[in-house]
mmCIF file of C-alpha atoms and ligand atoms in Angstrom:
data_model
loop_
_atom_site.group_PDB
_atom_site.id
_atom_site.type_symbol
_atom_site.label_atom_id
_atom_site.label_comp_id
_atom_site.label_asym_id
_atom_site.label_seq_id
_atom_site.Cartn_x
_atom_site.Cartn_y
_atom_site.Cartn_z
ATOM 1 C CA UNK K 1 17.533 -22.266 11.089
ATOM 2 C CA UNK K 2 16.919 -23.807 14.705
ATOM 3 C CA UNK K 3 13.341 -23.371 14.148
ATOM 4 C CA UNK K 4 12.197 -23.874 10.728
ATOM 5 C CA UNK K 5 8.832 -22.147 11.181
ATOM 6 C CA UNK K 6 10.362 -18.965 12.228
ATOM 7 C CA UNK K 7 11.967 -17.110 9.523
ATOM 8 C CA UNK K 8 14.041 -14.140 10.231
ATOM 9 C CA UNK K 9 14.331 -11.551 7.131
ATOM 10 C CA UNK K 10 17.765 -12.839 6.740
ATOM 11 C CA UNK K 11 17.121 -16.545 6.732
ATOM 12 C CA UNK K 12 14.127 -15.948 4.204
ATOM 13 C CA UNK K 13 16.329 -14.008 1.815
ATOM 14 C CA UNK K 14 18.997 -16.725 2.074
ATOM 15 C CA UNK K 15 16.560 -19.474 1.331
ATOM 16 C CA UNK K 16 13.730 -18.476 -0.793
ATOM 17 C CA UNK K 17 14.549 -17.637 -4.549
ATOM 18 C CA UNK K 18 14.487 -14.172 -5.996
ATOM 19 C CA UNK K 19 11.877 -13.593 -8.818
ATOM 20 C CA UNK K 20 13.198 -13.738 -12.250
ATOM 21 C CA UNK K 21 12.655 -10.120 -13.161
ATOM 22 C CA UNK K 22 14.156 -8.572 -10.169
ATOM 23 C CA UNK K 23 17.440 -7.346 -11.702
ATOM 24 C CA UNK K 24 15.536 -5.795 -14.526
ATOM 25 C CA UNK K 25 12.966 -4.259 -12.142
ATOM 26 C CA UNK K 26 15.830 -2.847 -9.987
ATOM 27 C CA UNK K 27 17.584 -0.989 -12.863
ATOM 28 C CA UNK K 28 14.072 0.505 -13.965
ATOM 29 C CA UNK K 29 13.821 1.731 -10.440
ATOM 30 C CA UNK K 30 17.264 3.108 -10.109
ATOM 31 C CA UNK K 31 16.946 5.007 -13.347
ATOM 32 C CA UNK K 32 13.495 6.531 -12.232
ATOM 33 C CA UNK K 33 14.901 7.488 -8.923
ATOM 34 C CA UNK K 34 17.975 9.325 -10.066
ATOM 35 C CA UNK K 35 15.907 11.279 -12.604
ATOM 36 C CA UNK K 36 13.318 12.193 -9.694
ATOM 37 C CA UNK K 37 16.314 13.127 -7.513
ATOM 38 C CA UNK K 38 17.866 15.283 -10.344
ATOM 39 C CA UNK K 39 14.641 17.147 -10.525
ATOM 40 C CA UNK K 40 14.381 17.605 -6.665
ATOM 41 C CA UNK K 41 11.123 15.595 -6.359
ATOM 42 C CA UNK K 42 10.166 13.513 -3.496
ATOM 43 C CA UNK K 43 9.478 9.974 -4.080
ATOM 44 C CA UNK K 44 6.841 7.799 -2.388
ATOM 45 C CA UNK K 45 6.672 3.837 -2.849
ATOM 46 C CA UNK K 46 2.926 2.830 -2.620
ATOM 47 C CA UNK K 47 2.314 -0.832 -2.421
ATOM 48 C CA UNK K 48 -1.027 -2.066 -3.295
ATOM 49 C CA UNK K 49 -3.250 -5.121 -3.678
ATOM 50 C CA UNK K 50 -2.956 -8.696 -2.173
ATOM 51 C CA UNK K 51 -0.184 -11.270 -2.116
ATOM 52 C CA UNK K 52 -0.805 -14.912 -3.027
ATOM 53 C CA UNK K 53 0.736 -17.812 -1.472
ATOM 54 C CA UNK K 54 1.122 -20.755 -3.939
ATOM 55 C CA UNK K 55 0.635 -24.282 -2.783
ATOM 56 C CA UNK K 56 2.369 -26.090 -5.635
ATOM 57 C CA UNK K 57 5.576 -25.386 -7.779
ATOM 58 C CA UNK K 58 3.582 -25.849 -10.993
ATOM 59 C CA UNK K 59 0.762 -23.654 -9.342
ATOM 60 C CA UNK K 60 -2.613 -24.683 -9.575
ATOM 61 C CA UNK K 61 -3.964 -23.391 -6.058
ATOM 62 C CA UNK K 62 -2.982 -20.612 -3.791
ATOM 63 C CA UNK K 63 -4.193 -18.809 -0.962
ATOM 64 C CA UNK K 64 -4.972 -15.022 -1.343
ATOM 65 C CA UNK K 65 -5.205 -11.754 0.730
ATOM 66 C CA UNK K 66 -8.245 -9.447 0.391
ATOM 67 C CA UNK K 67 -7.640 -6.239 -1.428
ATOM 68 C CA UNK K 68 -8.898 -4.830 -4.674
ATOM 69 C CA UNK K 69 -6.039 -2.201 -4.736
ATOM 70 C CA UNK K 70 -8.565 0.768 -4.276
ATOM 71 C CA UNK K 71 -6.648 2.467 -1.320
ATOM 72 C CA UNK K 72 -3.226 2.023 -3.109
ATOM 73 C CA UNK K 73 -4.502 3.164 -6.676
ATOM 74 C CA UNK K 74 -6.484 5.925 -5.211
ATOM 75 C CA UNK K 75 -3.743 7.272 -2.747
ATOM 76 C CA UNK K 76 -0.958 7.215 -5.772
ATOM 77 C CA UNK K 77 -3.019 9.693 -7.613
ATOM 78 C CA UNK K 78 -3.397 12.030 -4.608
ATOM 79 C CA UNK K 79 0.428 11.804 -4.188
ATOM 80 C CA UNK K 80 1.027 12.618 -7.931
ATOM 81 C CA UNK K 81 -1.345 15.509 -7.605
ATOM 82 C CA UNK K 82 0.624 16.859 -4.797
ATOM 83 C CA UNK K 83 4.050 16.676 -6.838
ATOM 84 C CA UNK K 84 5.458 13.488 -5.566
ATOM 85 C CA UNK K 85 6.930 10.755 -7.884
ATOM 86 C CA UNK K 86 5.320 7.559 -7.187
ATOM 87 C CA UNK K 87 6.727 3.911 -7.424
ATOM 88 C CA UNK K 88 3.563 1.914 -7.653
ATOM 89 C CA UNK K 89 4.151 -1.643 -6.625
ATOM 90 C CA UNK K 90 0.828 -3.552 -7.263
ATOM 91 C CA UNK K 91 -0.446 -7.083 -7.501
ATOM 92 C CA UNK K 92 -0.917 -7.914 -11.281
ATOM 93 C CA UNK K 93 -4.312 -7.013 -12.503
ATOM 94 C CA UNK K 94 -5.413 -5.054 -9.389
ATOM 95 C CA UNK K 95 -6.646 -1.404 -9.734
ATOM 96 C CA UNK K 96 -4.073 1.099 -10.939
ATOM 97 C CA UNK K 97 -3.965 5.088 -10.936
ATOM 98 C CA UNK K 98 -6.357 6.596 -13.298
ATOM 99 C CA UNK K 99 -7.502 3.355 -14.938
ATOM 100 C CA UNK K 100 -9.103 2.723 -11.744
ATOM 101 C CA UNK K 101 -12.024 5.077 -12.636
ATOM 102 C CA UNK K 102 -13.011 2.858 -15.575
ATOM 103 C CA UNK K 103 -12.825 -0.716 -13.754
ATOM 104 C CA UNK K 104 -14.388 -3.583 -15.969
ATOM 105 C CA UNK K 105 -16.631 -4.509 -13.087
ATOM 106 C CA UNK K 106 -17.776 -1.118 -11.811
ATOM 107 C CA UNK K 107 -17.677 1.337 -14.678
ATOM 108 C CA UNK K 108 -17.055 -0.557 -18.015
ATOM 109 C CA UNK K 109 -15.511 1.849 -20.519
ATOM 110 C CA UNK K 110 -17.548 0.151 -23.243
ATOM 111 C CA UNK K 111 -20.694 1.339 -21.760
ATOM 112 C CA UNK K 112 -19.979 5.005 -22.414
ATOM 113 C CA UNK K 113 -18.856 4.741 -25.776
ATOM 114 C CA UNK K 114 -21.289 5.348 -28.534
ATOM 115 C CA UNK K 115 -21.151 4.569 -32.278
ATOM 116 C CA UNK K 116 -22.109 7.399 -34.532
ATOM 117 C CA UNK K 117 -24.027 5.729 -37.088
ATOM 118 C CA UNK K 118 -24.709 9.247 -38.856
ATOM 119 C CA UNK K 119 -21.141 9.321 -39.995
ATOM 120 C CA UNK K 120 -20.139 6.822 -42.756
ATOM 121 C CA UNK K 121 -16.770 8.392 -43.772
ATOM 122 C CA UNK K 122 -14.518 5.762 -45.197
ATOM 123 C CA UNK K 123 -17.322 3.168 -44.641
ATOM 124 C CA UNK K 124 -16.305 2.955 -41.159
ATOM 125 C CA UNK K 125 -18.475 4.458 -38.248
ATOM 126 C CA UNK K 126 -17.207 6.997 -35.661
ATOM 127 C CA UNK K 127 -16.966 6.488 -31.957
ATOM 128 C CA UNK K 128 -18.118 9.209 -29.638
ATOM 129 C CA UNK K 129 -17.958 9.345 -25.615
ATOM 130 C CA UNK K 130 -21.477 9.781 -24.127
ATOM 131 C CA UNK K 131 -21.769 13.487 -23.698
ATOM 132 C CA UNK K 132 -22.719 13.130 -19.770
ATOM 133 C CA UNK K 133 -19.400 11.162 -19.275
ATOM 134 C CA UNK K 134 -17.133 13.596 -20.949
ATOM 135 C CA UNK K 135 -16.353 15.999 -18.173
ATOM 136 C CA UNK K 136 -15.140 13.281 -15.831
ATOM 137 C CA UNK K 137 -13.294 11.479 -18.611
ATOM 138 C CA UNK K 138 -11.477 14.455 -19.417
ATOM 139 C CA UNK K 139 -10.516 15.159 -15.908
ATOM 140 C CA UNK K 140 -9.024 11.768 -15.470
ATOM 141 C CA UNK K 141 -7.435 11.690 -19.013
ATOM 142 C CA UNK K 142 -5.593 15.277 -18.497
ATOM 143 C CA UNK K 143 -4.260 14.164 -15.196
ATOM 144 C CA UNK K 144 -3.295 10.709 -16.666
ATOM 145 C CA UNK K 145 -1.385 12.189 -19.998
ATOM 146 C CA UNK K 146 0.304 14.916 -17.623
ATOM 147 C CA UNK K 147 1.784 12.244 -15.466
ATOM 148 C CA UNK K 148 3.036 10.326 -18.395
ATOM 149 C CA UNK K 149 4.461 13.430 -20.045
ATOM 150 C CA UNK K 150 6.384 14.223 -16.773
ATOM 151 C CA UNK K 151 7.505 10.623 -16.220
ATOM 152 C CA UNK K 152 6.521 10.909 -12.417
ATOM 153 C CA UNK K 153 4.640 7.162 -12.337
ATOM 154 C CA UNK K 154 6.729 3.882 -12.431
ATOM 155 C CA UNK K 155 4.815 0.858 -12.092
ATOM 156 C CA UNK K 156 5.962 -2.586 -10.660
ATOM 157 C CA UNK K 157 4.093 -5.746 -10.236
ATOM 158 C CA UNK K 158 3.946 -8.636 -8.004
ATOM 159 C CA UNK K 159 1.885 -11.736 -7.699
ATOM 160 C CA UNK K 160 3.294 -13.832 -4.770
ATOM 161 C CA UNK K 161 4.429 -12.831 -1.269
ATOM 162 C CA UNK K 162 7.912 -13.973 -2.415
ATOM 163 C CA UNK K 163 7.740 -11.519 -5.211
ATOM 164 C CA UNK K 164 6.494 -8.914 -2.758
ATOM 165 C CA UNK K 165 9.346 -9.320 -0.351
ATOM 166 C CA UNK K 166 12.116 -9.296 -2.753
ATOM 167 C CA UNK K 167 10.741 -6.313 -4.523
ATOM 168 C CA UNK K 168 9.974 -4.484 -1.320
ATOM 169 C CA UNK K 169 13.542 -4.832 -0.030
ATOM 170 C CA UNK K 170 15.253 -4.142 -3.343
ATOM 171 C CA UNK K 171 13.225 -0.766 -4.035
ATOM 172 C CA UNK K 172 13.550 0.300 -0.320
ATOM 173 C CA UNK K 173 17.338 -0.029 -0.622
ATOM 174 C CA UNK K 174 17.253 1.957 -3.967
ATOM 175 C CA UNK K 175 15.195 4.659 -2.551
ATOM 176 C CA UNK K 176 17.463 4.865 0.503
ATOM 177 C CA UNK K 177 19.690 7.497 -1.234
ATOM 178 C CA UNK K 178 16.788 9.703 -1.001
ATOM 179 C CA UNK K 179 16.781 9.806 2.693
ATOM 180 C CA UNK K 180 14.054 11.826 4.203
ATOM 181 C CA UNK K 181 12.830 12.795 0.675
ATOM 182 C CA UNK K 182 11.563 8.974 0.675
ATOM 183 C CA UNK K 183 8.086 7.923 1.756
ATOM 184 C CA UNK K 184 6.983 4.405 1.921
ATOM 185 C CA UNK K 185 3.296 3.864 1.931
ATOM 186 C CA UNK K 186 2.759 0.172 2.563
ATOM 187 C CA UNK K 187 -1.133 -0.431 1.608
ATOM 188 C CA UNK K 188 -0.581 -3.933 0.105
ATOM 189 C CA UNK K 189 -2.476 -6.817 2.016
ATOM 190 C CA UNK K 190 0.371 -8.880 2.779
ATOM 191 C CA UNK K 191 0.059 -12.605 3.773
ATOM 192 C CA UNK K 192 1.436 -13.564 7.281
ATOM 193 C CA UNK K 193 1.997 -17.159 6.427
ATOM 194 C CA UNK K 194 3.647 -18.774 3.407
ATOM 195 C CA UNK K 195 4.898 -22.136 2.106
ATOM 196 C CA UNK K 196 8.777 -22.272 1.926
ATOM 197 C CA UNK K 197 10.116 -23.399 -1.604
ATOM 198 C CA UNK K 198 11.589 -26.519 0.019
ATOM 199 C CA UNK K 199 8.169 -27.735 1.429
ATOM 200 C CA UNK K 200 6.223 -27.339 -1.791
ATOM 201 C CA UNK K 201 4.973 -30.190 -3.741
ATOM 202 C CA UNK K 202 6.103 -29.939 -7.208
ATOM 203 C CA UNK K 203 3.011 -31.136 -8.948
ATOM 204 C CA UNK K 204 -0.726 -30.551 -8.152
ATOM 205 C CA UNK K 205 -1.553 -31.754 -4.810
ATOM 206 C CA UNK K 206 -3.731 -34.940 -5.406
ATOM 207 C CA UNK K 207 -7.310 -35.162 -3.730
ATOM 208 C CA UNK K 208 -7.223 -39.097 -3.398
ATOM 209 C CA UNK K 209 -6.031 -38.757 0.255
ATOM 210 C CA UNK K 210 -9.064 -37.060 1.703
ATOM 211 C CA UNK K 211 -8.730 -33.846 3.575
ATOM 212 C CA UNK K 212 -5.928 -31.434 3.015
ATOM 213 C CA UNK K 213 -3.366 -30.474 5.633
ATOM 214 C CA UNK K 214 -0.930 -27.770 5.084
ATOM 215 C CA UNK K 215 1.388 -26.057 7.828
ATOM 216 C CA UNK K 216 2.617 -22.790 6.744
ATOM 217 C CA UNK K 217 5.523 -20.722 8.088
ATOM 218 C CA UNK K 218 5.324 -17.255 9.369
ATOM 219 C CA UNK K 219 6.337 -14.495 6.914
ATOM 220 C CA UNK K 220 9.270 -12.455 8.540
ATOM 221 C CA UNK K 221 8.375 -9.085 10.007
ATOM 222 C CA UNK K 222 10.172 -7.010 7.409
ATOM 223 C CA UNK K 223 9.259 -3.696 8.651
ATOM 224 C CA UNK K 224 12.011 -4.181 11.410
ATOM 225 C CA UNK K 225 14.955 -4.484 8.960
ATOM 226 C CA UNK K 226 13.213 -1.901 6.640
ATOM 227 C CA UNK K 227 13.508 0.706 9.279
ATOM 228 C CA UNK K 228 16.698 -0.334 10.737
ATOM 229 C CA UNK K 229 18.661 -1.408 7.698
ATOM 230 C CA UNK K 230 16.995 -0.754 4.267
ATOM 231 C CA UNK K 231 15.507 2.728 4.201
ATOM 232 C CA UNK K 232 17.721 5.217 5.995
ATOM 233 C CA UNK K 233 15.458 7.873 7.657
ATOM 234 C CA UNK K 234 12.612 7.409 5.122
ATOM 235 C CA UNK K 235 9.223 8.288 6.383
ATOM 236 C CA UNK K 236 7.305 4.692 6.720
ATOM 237 C CA UNK K 237 3.598 4.415 6.876
ATOM 238 C CA UNK K 238 2.284 1.044 7.478
ATOM 239 C CA UNK K 239 -1.330 -0.288 7.521
ATOM 240 C CA UNK K 240 -3.095 -2.365 9.949
ATOM 241 C CA UNK K 241 -6.271 -4.071 8.915
ATOM 242 C CA UNK K 242 -8.582 -5.676 11.460
ATOM 243 C CA UNK K 243 -12.149 -7.101 11.590
ATOM 244 C CA UNK K 244 -12.184 -6.670 15.487
ATOM 245 C CA UNK K 245 -12.322 -2.820 15.799
ATOM 246 C CA UNK K 246 -11.100 -3.314 19.844
ATOM 247 C CA UNK K 247 -7.770 -4.505 18.325
ATOM 248 C CA UNK K 248 -7.100 -1.697 16.049
ATOM 249 C CA UNK K 249 -5.281 0.715 18.285
ATOM 250 C CA UNK K 250 -3.643 -1.673 20.518
ATOM 251 C CA UNK K 251 -2.311 -3.442 17.432
ATOM 252 C CA UNK K 252 -1.242 -0.238 15.762
ATOM 253 C CA UNK K 253 0.717 0.720 18.663
ATOM 254 C CA UNK K 254 2.440 -2.408 19.132
ATOM 255 C CA UNK K 255 3.645 -2.306 15.562
ATOM 256 C CA UNK K 256 4.957 1.432 16.368
ATOM 257 C CA UNK K 257 6.677 -0.109 19.492
ATOM 258 C CA UNK K 258 8.135 -3.009 17.780
ATOM 259 C CA UNK K 259 9.509 -1.603 14.506
ATOM 260 C CA UNK K 260 9.980 2.137 15.316
ATOM 261 C CA UNK K 261 8.454 3.624 12.336
ATOM 262 C CA UNK K 262 6.517 6.733 11.831
ATOM 263 C CA UNK K 263 2.954 6.050 11.307
ATOM 264 C CA UNK K 264 0.315 3.159 11.359
ATOM 265 C CA UNK K 265 -2.927 3.699 9.655
ATOM 266 C CA UNK K 266 -5.550 1.326 11.171
ATOM 267 C CA UNK K 267 -8.483 0.447 9.199
ATOM 268 C CA UNK K 268 -11.307 -1.949 9.833
ATOM 269 C CA UNK K 269 -12.514 -3.888 7.055
ATOM 270 C CA UNK K 270 -16.091 -2.735 6.877
ATOM 271 C CA UNK K 271 -15.586 0.925 7.364
ATOM 272 C CA UNK K 272 -12.415 1.450 5.624
ATOM 273 C CA UNK K 273 -13.704 3.622 3.044
ATOM 274 C CA UNK K 274 -14.942 6.285 5.304
ATOM 275 C CA UNK K 275 -13.123 5.907 8.613
ATOM 276 C CA UNK K 276 -9.369 5.416 9.669
ATOM 277 C CA UNK K 277 -7.220 6.075 12.582
ATOM 278 C CA UNK K 278 -3.584 7.442 12.208
ATOM 279 C CA UNK K 279 -1.526 6.458 15.063
ATOM 280 C CA UNK K 280 2.027 8.164 15.654
ATOM 281 C CA UNK K 281 4.626 7.909 18.416
ATOM 282 C CA UNK K 282 3.709 11.187 20.634
ATOM 283 C CA UNK K 283 7.379 12.604 19.882
ATOM 284 C CA UNK K 284 5.752 13.027 16.354
ATOM 285 C CA UNK K 285 2.519 14.626 17.632
ATOM 286 C CA UNK K 286 0.680 17.366 15.517
ATOM 287 C CA UNK K 287 1.720 20.042 18.293
ATOM 288 C CA UNK K 288 5.425 19.592 17.275
ATOM 289 C CA UNK K 289 4.856 20.387 13.695
ATOM 290 C CA UNK K 290 3.159 23.251 12.050
ATOM 291 C CA UNK K 291 -0.619 23.407 11.259
ATOM 292 C CA UNK K 292 -2.037 23.154 7.801
ATOM 293 C CA UNK K 293 -3.417 26.044 5.981
ATOM 294 C CA UNK K 294 -6.663 24.417 5.452
ATOM 295 C CA UNK K 295 -7.635 21.489 7.820
ATOM 296 C CA UNK K 296 -9.065 18.230 6.369
ATOM 297 C CA UNK K 297 -12.103 16.528 7.918
ATOM 298 C CA UNK K 298 -9.875 15.379 10.812
ATOM 299 C CA UNK K 299 -10.434 14.838 14.382
ATOM 300 C CA UNK K 300 -7.371 14.608 16.945
ATOM 301 C CA UNK K 301 -9.446 12.608 19.600
ATOM 302 C CA UNK K 302 -10.789 9.264 19.206
ATOM 303 C CA UNK K 303 -14.607 9.007 18.393
ATOM 304 C CA UNK K 304 -16.451 8.611 21.572
ATOM 305 C CA UNK K 305 -18.150 5.301 20.293
ATOM 306 C CA UNK K 306 -14.782 3.760 19.629
ATOM 307 C CA UNK K 307 -12.222 1.673 21.870
ATOM 308 C CA UNK K 308 -9.059 3.744 22.394
ATOM 309 C CA UNK K 309 -6.991 0.701 23.386
ATOM 310 C CA UNK K 310 -5.125 2.609 26.420
ATOM 311 C CA UNK K 311 -2.690 0.495 28.483
ATOM 312 C CA UNK K 312 -0.939 -2.652 28.278
ATOM 313 C CA UNK K 313 -2.584 -5.649 26.400
ATOM 314 C CA UNK K 314 -1.680 -9.046 25.443
ATOM 315 C CA UNK K 315 -1.381 -9.563 21.713
ATOM 316 C CA UNK K 316 -0.109 -12.852 20.032
ATOM 317 C CA UNK K 317 0.624 -13.929 23.446
ATOM 318 C CA UNK K 318 3.181 -11.005 24.314
ATOM 319 C CA UNK K 319 2.338 -8.370 26.745
ATOM 320 C CA UNK K 320 2.683 -5.132 24.825
ATOM 321 C CA UNK K 321 3.061 -1.682 26.525
ATOM 322 C CA UNK K 322 0.938 0.619 24.545
ATOM 323 C CA UNK K 323 0.436 3.312 27.146
ATOM 324 C CA UNK K 324 -1.855 6.071 25.777
ATOM 325 C CA UNK K 325 0.872 8.943 26.496
ATOM 326 C CA UNK K 326 3.352 7.390 24.136
ATOM 327 C CA UNK K 327 1.092 7.320 21.154
ATOM 328 C CA UNK K 328 -1.318 9.953 19.399
ATOM 329 C CA UNK K 329 -4.271 8.888 17.554
ATOM 330 C CA UNK K 330 -5.974 11.152 14.859
ATOM 331 C CA UNK K 331 -9.091 9.934 13.349
ATOM 332 C CA UNK K 332 -10.151 10.738 9.796
ATOM 333 C CA UNK K 333 -13.686 10.353 9.041
ATOM 334 C CA UNK K 334 -15.851 11.295 6.010
ATOM 335 C CA UNK K 335 -19.503 11.003 5.327
ATOM 336 C CA UNK K 336 -20.169 7.428 4.469
ATOM 337 C CA UNK K 337 -23.023 8.361 1.949
ATOM 338 C CA UNK K 338 -20.370 10.724 -0.054
ATOM 339 C CA UNK K 339 -17.627 7.780 0.135
ATOM 340 C CA UNK K 340 -20.246 5.316 -1.061
ATOM 341 C CA UNK K 341 -21.146 7.570 -4.011
ATOM 342 C CA UNK K 342 -17.535 8.397 -4.909
ATOM 343 C CA UNK K 343 -18.154 11.928 -4.447
ATOM 344 C CA UNK K 344 -15.466 12.210 -1.716
ATOM 345 C CA UNK K 345 -12.529 9.865 -1.217
ATOM 346 C CA UNK K 346 -11.023 9.469 2.311
ATOM 347 C CA UNK K 347 -7.556 8.897 0.667
ATOM 348 C CA UNK K 348 -7.569 12.846 -0.205
ATOM 349 C CA UNK K 349 -7.683 13.640 3.551
ATOM 350 C CA UNK K 350 -5.174 10.881 4.571
ATOM 351 C CA UNK K 351 -2.602 12.065 1.779
ATOM 352 C CA UNK K 352 -2.964 15.577 2.939
ATOM 353 C CA UNK K 353 -2.288 14.747 6.519
ATOM 354 C CA UNK K 354 0.676 12.575 5.465
ATOM 355 C CA UNK K 355 2.222 15.414 3.239
ATOM 356 C CA UNK K 356 2.124 17.898 5.994
ATOM 357 C CA UNK K 357 3.985 15.432 8.404
ATOM 358 C CA UNK K 358 6.318 14.272 5.758
ATOM 359 C CA UNK K 359 7.195 17.918 5.244
ATOM 360 C CA UNK K 360 7.963 18.305 9.010
ATOM 361 C CA UNK K 361 9.978 15.119 9.087
ATOM 362 C CA UNK K 362 12.055 16.403 5.880
ATOM 363 C CA UNK K 363 12.461 19.916 7.717
ATOM 364 C CA UNK K 364 13.443 18.210 11.010
ATOM 365 C CA UNK K 365 16.523 16.528 9.401
ATOM 366 C CA UNK K 366 19.799 16.756 11.576
ATOM 367 C CA UNK K 367 21.682 17.862 8.461
ATOM 368 C CA UNK K 368 20.499 19.392 5.219
ATOM 369 C CA UNK K 369 19.039 16.812 2.673
HETATM 370 C C1 9Z3 Z 1 -4.763 -2.168 4.288
HETATM 371 O O1 9Z3 Z 1 -5.043 -2.233 5.465
HETATM 372 C C2 9Z3 Z 1 -5.549 -1.519 3.183
HETATM 373 O O2 9Z3 Z 1 -6.200 -0.334 3.567
HETATM 374 C C3 9Z3 Z 1 -6.691 -2.492 2.588
HETATM 375 C C4 9Z3 Z 1 -7.252 -1.580 1.375
HETATM 376 C C5 9Z3 Z 1 -6.074 -3.740 2.058
HETATM 377 C C6 9Z3 Z 1 -7.794 -2.765 3.624
HETATM 378 P P1 9Z3 Z 1 -8.579 -2.105 -0.622
HETATM 379 O O3 9Z3 Z 1 -7.419 -2.458 -1.583
HETATM 380 O O4 9Z3 Z 1 -8.264 -2.364 0.818
HETATM 381 O O5 9Z3 Z 1 -8.992 -0.665 -0.891
HETATM 382 O O6 9Z3 Z 1 -9.625 -3.093 -1.082
HETATM 383 N N1 9Z3 Z 1 -3.625 -2.686 4.015
HETATM 384 C C7 9Z3 Z 1 -2.645 -3.387 4.780
HETATM 385 C C8 9Z3 Z 1 -3.235 -4.889 5.193
HETATM 386 C C9 9Z3 Z 1 -2.208 -5.621 5.887
HETATM 387 O O7 9Z3 Z 1 -1.823 -6.705 5.470
HETATM 388 N N2 9Z3 Z 1 -1.671 -5.199 7.044
HETATM 389 C C10 9Z3 Z 1 -0.770 -6.110 7.968
HETATM 390 C C11 9Z3 Z 1 -1.479 -6.312 9.203
HETATM 391 O O8 9Z3 Z 1 -2.620 -5.833 9.302
HETATM 392 C C12 9Z3 Z 1 0.267 -5.396 8.188
HETATM 393 S S1 9Z3 Z 1 1.322 -4.934 6.778
HETATM 394 O O9 9Z3 Z 1 -1.070 -7.055 10.127
#
């Protein structure tokens, strides 16, 4: 490495150790994919939750990325509902499909169980579900049991950004046999910085020396090899998270320009549950694909009070040509109060739109899949 702070994907994987469970994980994924391929199902990899960057080998402290895993867990349910098989690769202990509805912090399941003291059979009391909670629970439980019976959900966990990168590469390579029938939905919040193993302190960093100075290296931009080498024609959806709204569209366009994948979904931190923007290369614009039977809450023009990011823009010191004509933006917006109450989930509309576009991607394959 000439410049130790700039890792290419190649130099990263040559110098950073794989997680100990990688081989076992790959065998599980391979079995799952071949079963789904036999049954003719499309498969989506959903990544979800935030990665950590440990500061010590015997880890006491780490840097974390914000994400509860709501976007990933919710989206996975809508993909399953649409008949996709899902590889759900998530941060350990972050939200998961189905059980997310009964998260211990927002809706603890103990709160809707009741002890039936009238029943004293076998000297033990019976447990009942609070009647008002039954319809919702029954719906979630039915979908959960059906998915388990069909074997269409495969779960993998990561904690560190290193676990994430190794798993992402391995799973993408395994899925590449599905070619266009594979979708990659990268909703995990991935650290841009990491501490290479070679620079990590073995033991807990001591506090005696006053302030702490840590220089982190940049995580390699793996979308590039993912598109060019790992996935063979897969449909790749990445997410762009910003807190400065004016950067959302330019940064999404820049990512498409740099990596050549199919969609960037831009979301800003505070409005992510009710507003997102899907940015595509114009060659994959809605006019070139068939219309849906029913259109979700979906706008083909930017909302008037939002920046459109037209033209060239300097990002990270690089002048990116993000001319409007090369890209198409589609805003999806739902009523904030419905999103806040959980009555409507924006992921339903995001997935519906992506399914339509993935279908067109499959149909446009140069040869039969
Ligand atoms: C996202 O933007 C996700 O939508 C959120 C979901 C993390 C905001 P929650 O889990 O939040 O529902 O609480 N994910 C991608 C974030 C990210 O790290 N993007 C990188 C970037 O913005 C590109 S891979 O540069």
